[in-house]
Amino acid sequence: MTDSHCFDTSRLDALFAPRSIAVVGASDQASKIGGIPLDYLLRFGYGGALYAVNPRASRVQGLPAHERLAAIGAPVDLAIVAVPQSQVAGVLEDAAAARVQSMVLFSSGYAETGSDGTAAQQALARRAQEAGIRLIGPNCLGFMRPGHQVYATFSPAPGGGLVRPGRIGMVSQSGAFGAYAYSLARERGLGLSLWATTGNEADVQLADGLAWLAQDPETDVIMAYMEGCRDGPRLRAALALAQERGKPVVMCKVGTSALGAAAAASHTASLAGNDAVYDAVFRRYGVLRAHSITDFFALAASASIARAPKGWSIGLFTVSGGVGAMMADDASAAGLDVAPLSDAAQRQLREWVPFAAPRNPVDITGQVTNDMTLLERSARLMLADRQFDSWLGFFAAGGLSDAFWPVLQSLVQTLRTHHPDTLLAVSTLCPPERRDALEALGCLVFADPGAAIRCIGALARLHETPQALPAMADAGSALHLPAGMLSEQRSMALLAEAGVPVVQHRLVRTAAEAAQAVQAAQEMGGRIALKVCSDAIAHKSDVGGVALNLADAAGAQAAFDRILANARQARPDAHIDGALAAPMVQGGVECIAGVHHDPVFGPVLMFGLGGIHAEILRDVSLRLLPITRDDALAMVRELRAFAVLDGARGRPRVDLDSIADTLCALAGFAQRAGATLESAEINPLIARPREDGGCVAVDALVIGREAA
């Protein structure tokens, strides 16, 4: 997996920036699907060449009607196709003959209808590719470019009012959501550079739209609504391109409860889950994920108005102590640093207002009503003292007051002049024209201070410089795993060869060998575990195939006979190699680590604490491969229960470097195995202090897959 997917976005220019448009199935009735886009293009002033194609009419909405595309006799960049599914194949052949460059296909009746529709869609995509035609759809609402008066859509949304041209691009897989979002953008006053829906994605996918916007000089911020992805490398490459070009991507991804397609194969896959993998993708590329429609638009608007803060520190200013406490809590939850002001600054604030709360949040109280100069003096003192990366002021309903408005406007102008690199935000109720005036100064405006802090926290992540990804493993060292499950012995051997520290173990085939193993452990002052060893038995305890804490030869012999008998009774079809004997590992913290092949994005690495933390609390962290060592350490530190590893309540601190090295070794093994690996899981991985030898894999399971 790499991010080197090459996008030929220049071929999308004919689609999204057409110099000539033909509407196929054009209707004289502006209310019909074939009439709406033609009406929009005429009414809203499209400046390129415009043609109507309708074999049963001589004129359509005042334009000469052509029998077919090839009869136009002039170049056509974009064909808007509004005909029944039964006519589409013929239109496509006509478009190929006319050398049409791109096509928007409204028609339904394809993959959304079942297997026959899927086959028809695949044939459509193949023929369009052969003809060199870029196709958006089928079963889509089309797209719009407000700044160029291109309205290749039958959505009723523009009929209710046009969104203003701007520098936010929006791509949606859903037409219905896209139309709703268009209307919300219009009401919010957001300016759009592109609005596009991708429908069934026979050719142009959401990723293609993202990549085109990443290179579009008229776009600064990208909004995307996603329901799923079929081509993981394509999406990763598009997000990498946007990140490289410094264009924030705000993503609304639905389906947070769906489990991954490979969930049944291992704990690793089921713990990852489909949506958690998407989260890992978004984290890798700095995507701002919105979990509500409100946040979707707030994040996009904020990213378009203000530059991302340079760090995590924030100054909080309020005229209400209670709201200040709420803002401090929200800032902490968002990962922002609410550092206190210096003692000198706090003394100065108390001199001005003896009953103020001067620490941070700074509560200047209602005294501001008596002395409005306190606002600017206090805010400037805060920023001069700490040089906060962000500053947020809460002014209740002050923005509605004619008396307070000039003070607020002057405050923002002054702070912007003296602190141009600080992200400024205010939370107040105010009419749209006042909000617009403050936003024109690069100041974010929110009614809800909690929403303000969520946005600031999200934007703060954009300042983090993405790490260069490590190179993929050398192809010369590739592993070719056999399909199917490997025994614990074979799994441990493969992982040990890859650099994973594994517990000492030996395969015993007789009760006498089991006795010898426990005698060897006794000499070391320990006990052993016996586990049935078979390529066909994944969960050994489920078949009674595990015996623990064996301390004498007789007990080991009896345990060997018992667990093999249990396994043979439960799985008479399974070939059993014997039992794996290993010393019991005492102490430490039980963890789980694994990698599984996600059907969309490929290998995904997982780490978490074992037991209840992984199974019930789902406290795990994920990364796409390849990873850096810093990624591995970050995976460990971002667990909610990290304190358990870090020496909470007097426990010994485990060797974090050893865990990171193990995760890197596991990732390297997965990269070398490539498409032949379904999953590899270490469960448990015992994390111990450095003086005790660091972490060690106690059990492992590798599953190979048929390479495509």
XYZ file of C-alpha atoms in Angstrom:
708
model
C 0.000 0.000 0.000
C 1.379 3.373 -0.989
C -0.060 6.810 -1.600
C 1.392 7.105 -5.102
C -1.859 6.582 -7.031
C -1.633 8.780 -10.137
C -4.746 10.863 -10.846
C -5.324 12.061 -14.378
C -7.449 14.949 -13.144
C -6.814 16.960 -16.305
C -9.363 14.708 -18.020
C -11.892 15.851 -15.436
C -11.582 19.457 -16.608
C -13.938 18.744 -19.502
C -16.426 17.455 -16.934
C -16.197 20.130 -14.247
C -15.085 23.044 -16.481
C -16.883 22.408 -19.796
C -16.608 24.900 -22.658
C -19.620 23.301 -24.373
C -22.597 21.355 -23.031
C -25.248 19.218 -24.713
C -28.406 18.104 -22.888
C -29.532 14.718 -24.223
C -33.218 14.090 -23.628
C -33.773 17.828 -23.411
C -37.362 18.768 -22.616
C -39.305 21.922 -23.385
C -40.929 21.601 -19.949
C -38.607 23.126 -17.359
C -40.125 20.955 -14.624
C -39.011 17.633 -16.173
C -35.671 15.928 -15.542
C -34.559 16.668 -19.098
C -35.780 20.246 -18.877
C -34.413 21.344 -15.498
C -30.677 21.490 -16.355
C -31.341 23.237 -19.662
C -33.545 25.773 -17.880
C -30.852 26.402 -15.260
C -28.103 26.804 -17.860
C -30.172 29.303 -19.839
C -31.628 31.141 -16.862
C -28.422 31.450 -14.851
C -26.260 32.514 -17.773
C -23.956 29.676 -18.810
C -21.481 31.323 -21.206
C -20.289 28.354 -23.250
C -21.841 26.654 -26.247
C -25.141 25.003 -25.352
C -27.002 22.353 -27.359
C -30.297 20.534 -26.990
C -30.615 16.914 -28.206
C -34.140 15.624 -28.806
C -35.018 13.677 -31.980
C -38.748 14.449 -31.614
C -38.556 18.249 -31.489
C -37.326 21.052 -33.687
C -36.676 23.502 -30.844
C -36.341 23.054 -27.086
C -36.592 26.020 -24.696
C -35.731 28.287 -27.600
C -32.684 26.318 -28.765
C -32.472 24.358 -32.039
C -32.928 20.656 -31.307
C -30.449 18.104 -32.685
C -31.417 14.541 -33.475
C -28.336 13.130 -31.780
C -24.955 14.198 -30.429
C -23.079 13.344 -33.609
C -25.394 15.669 -35.541
C -24.255 18.740 -33.601
C -21.124 18.983 -35.704
C -19.114 20.831 -33.040
C -17.011 19.755 -30.047
C -18.959 18.766 -26.926
C -17.073 18.716 -23.633
C -20.014 17.560 -21.506
C -23.168 15.620 -22.293
C -25.919 15.755 -19.669
C -27.893 12.556 -20.240
C -31.533 12.449 -19.076
C -33.001 9.410 -20.853
C -34.412 6.058 -19.647
C -31.915 3.300 -18.880
C -32.949 1.390 -22.018
C -31.661 4.249 -24.207
C -28.367 4.899 -22.439
C -26.252 2.385 -24.370
C -27.284 3.985 -27.658
C -26.532 7.466 -26.341
C -23.100 6.288 -25.216
C -22.312 4.967 -28.701
C -23.478 8.272 -30.159
C -21.269 10.139 -27.651
C -18.283 8.000 -28.610
C -18.858 8.764 -32.304
C -19.156 12.480 -31.523
C -15.982 12.382 -29.384
C -17.751 13.743 -26.340
C -15.264 14.218 -23.484
C -17.452 13.635 -20.429
C -20.950 12.678 -19.389
C -23.341 13.204 -16.483
C -25.773 10.305 -16.313
C -28.983 10.864 -14.346
C -30.538 7.542 -15.394
C -31.269 4.911 -12.740
C -31.718 1.168 -13.100
C -28.114 0.079 -12.583
C -26.188 -1.310 -9.606
C -28.777 -0.032 -7.139
C -31.286 -2.552 -8.568
C -29.330 -5.795 -8.152
C -27.047 -8.155 -10.076
C -28.467 -7.463 -13.550
C -28.145 -3.738 -12.979
C -24.598 -4.217 -11.719
C -23.647 -6.095 -14.878
C -25.191 -3.343 -17.024
C -23.281 -0.705 -15.061
C -19.983 -2.552 -15.479
C -20.556 -2.814 -19.231
C -21.386 0.900 -19.326
C -18.182 1.770 -17.469
C -16.058 -0.395 -19.778
C -17.510 1.195 -22.908
C -17.073 4.721 -21.541
C -13.444 3.959 -20.731
C -12.839 2.551 -24.207
C -14.296 5.750 -25.694
C -12.237 7.992 -23.419
C -15.373 9.467 -21.805
C -15.280 10.403 -18.108
C -18.619 9.449 -16.591
C -20.232 10.706 -13.390
C -23.147 8.553 -12.268
C -25.346 6.750 -13.158
C -28.167 7.397 -10.717
C -26.795 10.769 -9.643
C -28.016 14.353 -9.295
C -25.049 15.704 -11.243
C -22.994 18.748 -10.323
C -22.824 22.559 -10.307
C -20.055 25.162 -10.542
C -21.681 28.364 -9.301
C -18.819 30.651 -10.322
C -19.004 29.417 -13.921
C -22.808 29.132 -14.196
C -22.555 25.391 -14.894
C -25.704 23.626 -13.644
C -25.530 19.990 -14.747
C -28.209 18.841 -12.325
C -31.928 18.256 -11.990
C -31.915 19.019 -8.256
C -34.647 21.481 -7.293
C -32.289 23.174 -4.798
C -31.006 25.962 -7.123
C -34.599 26.797 -7.985
C -35.098 27.891 -4.393
C -32.148 30.259 -4.566
C -28.563 30.116 -5.733
C -25.609 29.510 -3.473
C -23.021 32.215 -3.923
C -19.707 31.413 -5.648
C -16.911 30.803 -3.172
C -13.872 28.732 -2.308
C -15.399 25.628 -0.716
C -15.776 22.524 -2.856
C -18.421 19.944 -1.913
C -18.613 16.321 -3.116
C -21.322 13.915 -1.970
C -21.974 10.281 -2.758
C -25.629 10.875 -1.931
C -27.741 13.070 -4.157
C -30.403 13.653 -1.498
C -27.857 14.685 1.103
C -26.059 16.777 -1.486
C -29.213 18.740 -2.317
C -29.905 19.262 1.385
C -26.311 20.391 1.962
C -26.542 22.815 -0.984
C -29.561 24.456 0.625
C -27.851 24.616 4.021
C -24.771 26.186 2.438
C -26.998 28.787 0.819
C -28.720 29.589 4.113
C -25.400 29.698 5.974
C -23.912 32.021 3.348
C -21.110 29.641 2.374
C -19.676 30.165 -1.098
C -19.092 27.032 -3.196
C -16.568 26.454 -5.975
C -18.071 23.057 -6.876
C -21.064 20.991 -5.804
C -21.001 17.419 -7.099
C -22.802 14.143 -6.445
C -21.271 10.876 -7.614
C -24.191 8.421 -7.443
C -23.282 4.841 -8.337
C -19.684 5.772 -9.199
C -19.348 3.653 -12.334
C -16.305 5.782 -13.206
C -15.811 9.043 -11.313
C -15.658 8.370 -7.593
C -15.725 10.659 -4.603
C -11.924 10.301 -4.511
C -11.654 11.718 -8.036
C -13.691 14.740 -7.012
C -11.456 15.255 -3.975
C -8.317 15.012 -6.119
C -9.666 17.479 -8.680
C -10.584 19.967 -5.958
C -7.167 19.498 -4.345
C -5.652 20.859 -7.565
C -8.339 23.438 -8.328
C -6.965 26.995 -7.843
C -10.481 28.212 -7.026
C -10.895 25.888 -4.020
C -9.405 26.309 -0.525
C -11.516 23.891 1.566
C -13.119 20.569 0.616
C -16.329 19.139 2.078
C -17.190 15.494 1.451
C -20.109 13.226 2.360
C -19.210 9.529 2.223
C -21.210 6.360 2.662
C -18.465 3.909 1.684
C -15.442 3.270 -0.482
C -14.560 0.521 -2.961
C -11.060 1.692 -3.857
C -9.006 2.384 -0.745
C -5.725 3.307 -2.485
C -7.598 5.793 -4.663
C -9.144 7.514 -1.638
C -5.847 7.546 0.251
C -4.079 9.116 -2.716
C -6.742 11.814 -3.037
C -6.550 12.669 0.669
C -2.749 12.694 0.498
C -2.932 15.107 -2.429
C -5.257 17.463 -0.522
C -2.969 17.324 2.503
C 0.069 17.997 0.323
C -1.667 21.031 -1.215
C -2.649 22.348 2.221
C -6.397 22.082 1.620
C -8.413 20.966 4.666
C -10.872 18.144 4.008
C -14.014 18.083 6.167
C -15.578 14.631 5.993
C -19.031 13.467 7.052
C -18.848 9.656 6.964
C -21.969 7.682 7.870
C -22.187 4.051 8.955
C -20.385 4.315 12.284
C -21.892 1.090 13.602
C -20.982 -1.166 10.665
C -18.467 -3.958 11.243
C -15.770 -4.785 8.730
C -16.383 -7.477 6.128
C -13.585 -9.640 7.572
C -14.717 -9.320 11.176
C -15.203 -13.023 11.774
C -11.627 -13.953 10.926
C -9.959 -12.668 14.098
C -10.276 -10.487 17.155
C -8.137 -7.932 15.359
C -10.609 -7.486 12.505
C -13.690 -7.464 14.699
C -12.125 -5.028 17.122
C -11.109 -2.771 14.248
C -14.497 -2.566 12.622
C -15.173 -0.821 9.362
C -15.721 2.669 10.732
C -12.675 2.538 12.983
C -10.544 1.828 9.922
C -11.975 4.908 8.217
C -11.070 6.887 11.331
C -7.497 5.642 10.992
C -7.472 6.725 7.331
C -8.777 10.176 8.222
C -6.239 10.555 11.038
C -3.393 9.687 8.681
C -4.272 12.490 6.280
C -5.446 15.181 8.674
C -9.102 14.921 7.660
C -11.492 16.841 9.901
C -14.270 14.374 10.608
C -17.691 15.820 11.363
C -20.107 13.685 13.372
C -23.119 15.931 12.819
C -24.444 18.171 10.079
C -23.920 21.160 12.366
C -20.235 20.335 12.793
C -19.938 19.543 9.076
C -20.780 23.106 8.128
C -19.153 24.744 11.131
C -15.808 23.062 10.401
C -15.919 23.896 6.709
C -16.879 27.514 7.341
C -14.205 27.859 10.012
C -11.488 26.373 7.809
C -12.440 28.774 5.021
C -12.488 31.863 7.268
C -9.435 31.405 9.481
C -6.063 29.796 9.177
C -5.391 26.821 11.416
C -3.814 27.753 14.749
C -0.104 27.023 15.063
C -0.514 24.998 18.245
C -2.823 23.782 20.978
C -2.814 26.675 23.472
C -6.001 28.688 23.885
C -6.996 31.747 25.855
C -10.580 31.777 27.091
C -12.303 35.070 27.915
C -15.794 35.299 29.356
C -18.296 37.559 31.031
C -19.847 34.549 32.791
C -18.012 32.348 35.278
C -20.288 29.386 34.655
C -19.794 29.484 30.899
C -16.064 29.893 31.481
C -15.995 26.637 33.441
C -17.926 24.908 30.651
C -15.484 26.236 28.062
C -12.521 24.995 30.116
C -14.064 21.517 30.291
C -14.762 21.510 26.552
C -11.234 22.713 25.781
C -9.731 19.931 27.882
C -11.885 17.343 26.087
C -10.738 18.767 22.742
C -7.083 18.381 23.718
C -6.467 22.132 23.926
C -4.008 23.625 26.407
C -5.689 26.104 28.756
C -2.448 27.430 30.249
C -2.832 29.950 33.100
C -1.702 33.536 32.751
C 1.444 34.625 34.537
C 1.219 35.871 38.123
C 1.966 39.392 36.910
C -0.869 39.332 34.393
C -3.268 37.964 36.987
C -2.313 40.734 39.427
C -2.963 43.356 36.740
C -6.417 41.947 36.016
C -7.278 42.006 39.731
C -6.184 45.612 39.938
C -8.667 46.419 37.187
C -11.444 44.200 38.557
C -10.779 42.945 42.114
C -13.452 40.236 41.866
C -12.384 38.954 38.433
C -11.252 35.361 37.851
C -7.871 36.062 36.196
C -6.315 32.647 35.647
C -7.657 31.260 32.306
C -10.486 31.261 31.585
C -10.462 34.967 32.383
C -13.846 36.061 33.754
C -14.043 39.835 33.711
C -17.642 39.586 35.030
C -20.495 41.975 34.337
C -18.185 44.866 35.231
C -17.642 45.216 31.499
C -21.072 46.895 31.359
C -19.738 49.780 33.458
C -16.360 49.988 31.717
C -16.332 48.648 28.175
C -12.626 49.450 27.794
C -12.016 46.398 30.003
C -12.747 44.154 27.041
C -9.894 45.319 24.859
C -7.472 45.898 27.725
C -8.008 42.410 29.164
C -7.903 40.593 25.832
C -4.712 42.361 24.756
C -3.129 41.601 28.132
C -3.951 37.892 27.735
C -2.419 37.638 24.270
C 0.626 39.725 25.151
C 1.241 37.553 28.206
C 0.936 34.071 26.703
C 0.847 34.502 22.916
C -1.973 31.962 22.744
C -2.388 30.076 19.462
C -6.155 30.619 19.704
C -8.378 33.013 21.617
C -12.112 32.666 22.271
C -14.336 35.289 23.879
C -17.848 34.616 25.177
C -20.143 37.664 25.102
C -23.609 36.111 25.550
C -26.153 38.153 23.579
C -23.877 41.182 23.318
C -23.731 40.934 19.535
C -27.403 41.909 19.405
C -26.812 45.137 21.318
C -26.387 48.316 19.265
C -24.375 49.815 22.123
C -22.041 46.827 22.471
C -21.570 46.107 18.760
C -19.008 48.891 18.062
C -16.983 47.737 21.086
C -16.960 44.147 19.880
C -16.057 45.124 16.330
C -13.224 47.333 17.571
C -11.959 44.526 19.804
C -11.708 42.075 16.916
C -10.068 44.641 14.629
C -7.477 45.497 17.289
C -6.649 41.867 18.114
C -6.383 40.991 14.446
C -3.981 43.895 13.873
C -1.711 43.150 16.817
C -1.934 39.325 16.709
C -2.286 38.355 13.053
C -1.215 34.752 13.644
C -3.710 34.025 16.411
C -6.966 32.258 15.576
C -9.704 34.542 16.884
C -13.233 33.415 17.733
C -16.181 34.905 19.570
C -19.318 33.264 20.890
C -22.291 35.602 20.842
C -25.739 35.959 19.412
C -25.770 38.396 16.523
C -27.616 39.026 13.233
C -26.118 37.608 10.001
C -24.755 40.947 8.796
C -22.720 41.387 11.992
C -21.474 37.815 11.817
C -20.383 38.470 8.233
C -18.532 41.616 9.291
C -16.551 39.759 11.957
C -15.855 36.832 9.646
C -14.525 39.275 7.056
C -11.873 40.128 9.664
C -10.949 36.438 9.896
C -12.756 35.956 13.216
C -14.935 32.871 13.749
C -18.413 33.505 15.148
C -20.488 30.935 17.034
C -23.692 31.025 19.011
C -22.554 27.999 21.055
C -19.149 28.229 22.798
C -18.926 24.432 22.883
C -19.218 24.290 19.088
C -16.529 26.957 18.863
C -14.111 24.908 20.941
C -14.815 21.716 18.988
C -13.950 23.554 15.772
C -10.835 25.141 17.210
C -9.678 21.769 18.525
C -10.237 20.183 15.124
C -8.452 23.000 13.280
C -5.523 22.769 15.692
C -4.807 19.279 14.369
C -4.107 20.775 10.954
C -0.912 22.413 12.209
C 0.714 19.026 12.736
C 3.159 18.341 9.921
C 2.471 14.909 8.426
C 5.362 12.501 8.765
C 6.927 11.068 5.667
C 5.784 7.475 5.306
C 8.443 4.774 5.474
C 9.208 2.787 2.360
C 7.380 -0.479 1.880
C 9.277 -3.663 2.663
C 11.757 -4.803 0.025
C 9.977 -7.057 -2.468
C 13.014 -9.345 -2.403
C 12.167 -10.313 1.193
C 8.536 -11.100 0.413
C 6.755 -13.881 2.269
C 4.221 -16.135 0.600
C 1.927 -17.552 3.246
C -0.197 -20.616 2.562
C -3.935 -20.017 2.574
C -5.687 -20.875 5.802
C -4.881 -20.950 9.492
C -1.410 -21.815 10.728
C -0.744 -23.598 14.001
C 0.529 -21.674 16.991
C 3.983 -23.171 16.531
C 4.193 -22.095 12.880
C 2.699 -18.684 13.705
C 5.172 -18.050 16.522
C 8.093 -19.115 14.331
C 7.114 -16.691 11.561
C 6.662 -13.789 13.961
C 9.908 -14.548 15.784
C 11.738 -14.495 12.453
C 10.166 -11.069 11.797
C 11.565 -9.710 15.077
C 8.617 -10.181 17.423
C 9.784 -11.307 20.894
C 8.039 -14.632 21.582
C 8.028 -16.784 24.692
C 10.337 -19.798 24.668
C 8.369 -22.831 23.586
C 8.699 -26.347 22.236
C 6.382 -28.770 20.491
C 5.832 -31.931 22.519
C 4.352 -34.966 20.812
C 4.139 -37.377 23.747
C 3.279 -37.287 27.427
C 6.925 -38.112 28.194
C 8.092 -35.033 26.297
C 5.565 -32.965 28.244
C 7.105 -34.283 31.466
C 10.571 -33.310 30.246
C 9.313 -29.793 29.486
C 7.955 -29.282 32.991
C 11.159 -30.650 34.525
C 13.156 -28.108 32.501
C 10.858 -25.354 33.736
C 11.269 -26.541 37.351
C 15.020 -26.096 37.060
C 14.323 -22.448 36.110
C 11.962 -22.077 39.075
C 8.797 -21.877 36.993
C 5.742 -23.667 35.671
C 4.522 -24.413 32.148
C 1.429 -24.159 30.025
C 0.383 -26.853 27.543
C -1.768 -25.963 24.539
C -2.977 -28.248 21.802
C -1.203 -27.464 18.515
C -3.144 -27.787 15.246
C -3.619 -25.898 11.992
C -7.362 -26.462 12.382
C -8.016 -25.257 15.950
C -7.906 -21.508 16.486
C -9.544 -21.197 19.909
C -7.834 -23.890 21.935
C -9.600 -23.238 25.224
C -12.989 -23.762 23.520
C -12.134 -27.422 22.917
C -10.535 -28.020 26.327
C -7.104 -27.856 24.749
C -5.278 -25.758 27.359
C -3.683 -26.616 30.713
C -1.974 -23.955 32.826
C 0.392 -23.771 35.808
C 1.752 -27.296 35.446
C 4.460 -27.857 38.066
C 5.345 -31.585 38.073
C 5.988 -34.370 35.582
C 2.963 -36.473 36.501
C 0.645 -33.508 36.172
C 2.147 -32.576 32.810
C 1.720 -36.129 31.466
C -1.902 -36.282 32.580
C -2.605 -32.821 31.178
C -1.061 -33.749 27.822
C -3.263 -36.829 27.493
C -6.343 -34.890 28.608
C -6.063 -31.903 26.288
C -5.300 -34.058 23.249
C -8.255 -36.322 24.043
C -10.496 -33.261 24.452
C -9.350 -31.813 21.155
C -9.815 -35.057 19.254
C -13.301 -35.467 20.652
C -14.291 -31.888 19.786
C -12.575 -31.858 16.392
C -12.185 -35.405 15.077
C -11.461 -33.974 11.626
C -8.447 -31.945 12.772
C -4.841 -33.024 12.337
C -3.108 -32.514 15.688
C 0.654 -32.008 15.844
C 0.889 -32.381 19.608
C 1.004 -29.705 22.274
C 2.994 -26.533 22.641
C 4.830 -26.291 25.949
C 5.887 -22.867 27.212
C 6.839 -21.384 30.580
C 4.137 -19.389 32.352
C 4.814 -15.656 32.090
C 4.261 -13.961 35.443
C 3.220 -10.348 35.983
C 3.000 -7.670 33.352
C -0.020 -6.199 31.590
C -2.011 -8.286 29.151
C -2.251 -6.612 25.725
C -3.388 -7.557 22.243
C -1.695 -6.686 18.959
C -2.595 -7.692 15.460
C -2.833 -6.846 11.817
C -5.648 -7.769 9.466
C -6.347 -7.304 5.783
C -9.130 -4.765 5.406
C -11.067 -5.437 2.171
C -10.886 -1.750 1.177
C -7.646 -0.361 2.594
C -5.414 -3.405 2.946
C -3.327 -4.123 6.070
C -4.428 -2.375 9.286
C -2.412 -2.586 12.515
C -4.186 -2.756 15.877
C -3.005 -2.475 19.484
C -4.921 -2.455 22.740
C -5.035 -3.673 26.288
C -6.329 -7.226 26.597
C -9.311 -8.631 28.390
C -12.219 -6.299 29.084
C -10.407 -3.294 27.616
C -10.350 -4.850 24.150
C -13.451 -7.029 24.132
C -15.979 -4.799 25.879
C -14.545 -1.289 26.095
C -12.992 -1.589 22.623
C -10.054 0.507 23.783
C -7.842 -0.079 20.783
C -5.855 2.078 18.379
C -5.396 1.524 14.652
C -2.999 2.566 11.908
C -2.827 1.889 8.208
C 0.442 0.456 6.966
C 3.171 1.408 6.505
C 3.901 3.025 9.877
C 6.768 4.879 11.482
C 8.113 4.095 14.935
C 6.533 7.345 16.134
C 3.201 5.987 14.866
C 3.718 2.867 16.961
C 4.438 4.866 20.109
C 1.425 7.088 19.415
C -0.786 3.998 19.144
C 0.236 2.984 22.654
C -0.124 6.449 24.171
C -3.555 7.194 22.719
C -5.286 4.323 24.534
C -7.780 5.563 27.088
C -6.233 3.118 29.580
C -2.657 4.139 28.790
C -2.093 4.942 32.470
C -2.211 1.199 33.184
C 0.911 0.806 31.053
C 2.502 3.994 32.338
C 2.693 3.061 35.996
C -0.673 4.133 37.401
C -1.249 3.704 41.158
C 2.303 2.606 41.844
C 2.409 -0.178 39.261
C 5.708 -0.693 37.456
C 5.936 1.206 34.178
C 6.149 -1.179 31.225
C 8.764 -0.900 28.474
C 6.972 1.255 25.901
C 9.899 1.061 23.483
C 9.614 -2.717 23.490
C 5.924 -2.485 22.547
C 6.690 -0.006 19.761
C 9.435 -2.277 18.409
C 7.027 -5.216 18.457
C 4.351 -3.274 16.581
C 6.918 -2.234 13.960
C 8.040 -5.843 13.604
C 4.446 -6.982 13.208
C 3.842 -4.273 10.595
C 6.969 -5.316 8.722
C 5.806 -8.930 8.723
C 2.443 -7.878 7.276
C 4.096 -5.816 4.555
C 6.347 -8.701 3.551
C 3.417 -11.119 3.477
C 1.413 -8.665 1.393
C -1.790 -9.968 -0.141
C -1.152 -13.495 1.204
C -1.902 -12.381 4.802
C -5.454 -12.389 6.112
C -4.534 -11.672 9.721
C -1.857 -12.079 12.355
C -2.737 -11.753 16.003
C -0.746 -11.814 19.233
C -3.130 -12.443 22.097
C -1.917 -12.000 24.691
C 1.140 -9.830 24.310
C 2.452 -9.409 27.849
C 3.900 -5.946 28.440
C 6.539 -5.880 31.198
C 9.122 -3.446 32.563
C 12.439 -3.240 30.760
C 14.278 -4.979 33.603
C 11.929 -7.965 33.196
C 12.707 -8.303 29.500
C 10.093 -6.009 27.944
C 7.062 -7.361 26.136
C 6.688 -10.954 24.994
C 4.174 -12.742 22.771
C 2.567 -15.631 24.643
C 0.138 -16.803 21.944
C -0.145 -16.060 18.241
C -2.295 -16.959 15.269
C -1.469 -16.276 11.619
C -4.038 -16.806 8.866
C -3.031 -16.747 5.220
C -5.298 -15.873 2.311
C -5.489 -16.593 -1.378
C -3.821 -13.682 -3.138
C -6.050 -12.073 -5.746
